[in-house]
Amino acid sequence: LGFAMHQDIGGRKSQEDRMTVVPCLHSGLAASFFGIFDGTVGDFCSDSVKDLIVPALLEAPAWKELVGGKAFGQAEQAKLLSSALRQAYVA
């Protein structure tokens, strides 16, 4: 997997946006995480989400089911991954 990142702060004094890249979330699953978090009115929220979202995803019940060793079809994998992301953001 190849990727590149670029930030441009424009006329602002500091960069408040944050990003997270995890090229491989699990060795047995072709899943990556790319997150861009907008820090429009400061960096507190964007820093917090950047630091908390991947650990929350990895603790989500649907994620644990997905990587628990049972074989799933592509549609079921997509459904579980979608559920895990929702669970992570609610956590």
Short mmCIF file of C-alpha atoms in Angstrom, two decimals:
data_model
loop_
_atom_site.label_atom_id
_atom_site.label_comp_id
_atom_site.label_asym_id
_atom_site.label_seq_id
_atom_site.Cartn_x
_atom_site.Cartn_y
_atom_site.Cartn_z
CA LEU A 1 0.00 0.00 0.00
CA GLY A 2 1.43 3.36 -0.98
CA PHE A 3 0.14 6.75 0.09
CA ALA A 4 1.23 10.34 0.54
CA MET A 5 0.11 13.15 2.83
CA HIS A 6 0.24 16.91 2.51
CA GLN A 7 -0.89 19.77 4.73
CA ASP A 8 -1.31 23.43 3.85
CA ILE A 9 -2.25 25.89 6.59
CA GLY A 10 -2.96 28.73 4.21
CA GLY A 11 -2.93 32.08 6.01
CA ARG A 12 -3.36 30.64 9.51
CA LYS A 13 -0.71 31.00 12.22
CA SER A 14 -0.75 27.30 13.09
CA GLN A 15 -1.99 23.98 11.72
CA GLU A 16 -5.03 22.85 13.72
CA ASP A 17 -5.98 19.88 11.54
CA ARG A 18 -4.69 16.43 12.42
CA MET A 19 -4.45 13.15 10.57
CA THR A 20 -3.95 9.51 11.41
CA VAL A 21 -2.71 6.80 9.06
CA VAL A 22 -2.64 3.10 9.91
CA PRO A 23 -1.69 1.20 6.72
CA CYS A 24 -2.51 -2.22 8.23
CA LEU A 25 -5.00 -2.51 11.08
CA HIS A 26 -4.64 -6.30 11.39
CA SER A 27 -2.26 -8.77 9.78
CA GLY A 28 -5.05 -11.13 8.70
CA LEU A 29 -7.32 -8.47 7.22
CA ALA A 30 -6.84 -6.08 4.32
CA ALA A 31 -8.04 -3.00 6.22
CA SER A 32 -6.39 0.40 6.63
CA PHE A 33 -7.43 3.54 8.47
CA PHE A 34 -6.98 7.06 7.14
CA GLY A 35 -8.44 9.90 9.19
CA ILE A 36 -8.39 13.65 8.67
CA PHE A 37 -9.71 15.66 11.60
CA ASP A 38 -10.65 19.32 11.17
CA GLY A 39 -9.41 21.69 13.86
CA THR A 40 -11.37 24.70 12.66
CA VAL A 41 -11.62 26.47 16.04
CA GLY A 42 -8.52 25.03 17.70
CA ASP A 43 -6.64 21.79 17.90
CA PHE A 44 -8.06 20.30 21.13
CA CYS A 45 -10.78 18.26 19.43
CA SER A 46 -8.74 17.24 16.39
CA ASP A 47 -5.84 16.16 18.66
CA SER A 48 -8.19 14.18 20.88
CA VAL A 49 -9.95 12.35 18.05
CA LYS A 50 -6.60 11.60 16.38
CA ASP A 51 -5.32 9.99 19.58
CA LEU A 52 -8.50 8.13 20.57
CA ILE A 53 -10.14 6.84 17.39
CA VAL A 54 -7.88 3.90 16.47
CA PRO A 55 -7.73 2.46 20.01
CA ALA A 56 -11.53 2.82 20.21
CA LEU A 57 -11.89 1.04 16.86
CA LEU A 58 -9.70 -1.84 18.00
CA GLU A 59 -11.84 -2.24 21.15
CA ALA A 60 -15.18 -2.10 19.30
CA PRO A 61 -17.22 -5.32 19.61
CA ALA A 62 -17.76 -5.54 15.85
CA TRP A 63 -14.01 -5.20 15.21
CA LYS A 64 -13.27 -7.97 17.72
CA GLU A 65 -15.82 -10.17 15.96
CA LEU A 66 -14.28 -9.35 12.57
CA VAL A 67 -10.75 -10.33 13.61
CA GLY A 68 -11.79 -13.14 15.94
CA GLY A 69 -10.85 -15.94 13.57
CA LYS A 70 -14.19 -16.72 11.94
CA ALA A 71 -14.27 -16.54 8.13
CA PHE A 72 -16.61 -13.89 6.71
CA GLY A 73 -17.59 -13.08 3.15
CA GLN A 74 -16.73 -9.69 1.70
CA ALA A 75 -20.21 -8.25 2.32
CA GLU A 76 -20.22 -9.38 5.95
CA GLN A 77 -16.69 -8.00 6.45
CA ALA A 78 -17.82 -4.63 5.11
CA LYS A 79 -20.86 -4.65 7.40
CA LEU A 80 -18.77 -5.51 10.47
CA LEU A 81 -16.16 -2.88 9.61
CA SER A 82 -18.86 -0.23 9.17
CA SER A 83 -20.38 -1.22 12.52
CA ALA A 84 -16.96 -1.12 14.21
CA LEU A 85 -16.33 2.42 12.92
CA ARG A 86 -19.72 3.59 14.21
CA GLN A 87 -19.02 1.96 17.58
CA ALA A 88 -15.60 3.61 17.76
CA TYR A 89 -16.98 7.09 17.14
CA VAL A 90 -19.75 6.61 19.71
CA ALA A 91 -17.31 5.32 22.36
#
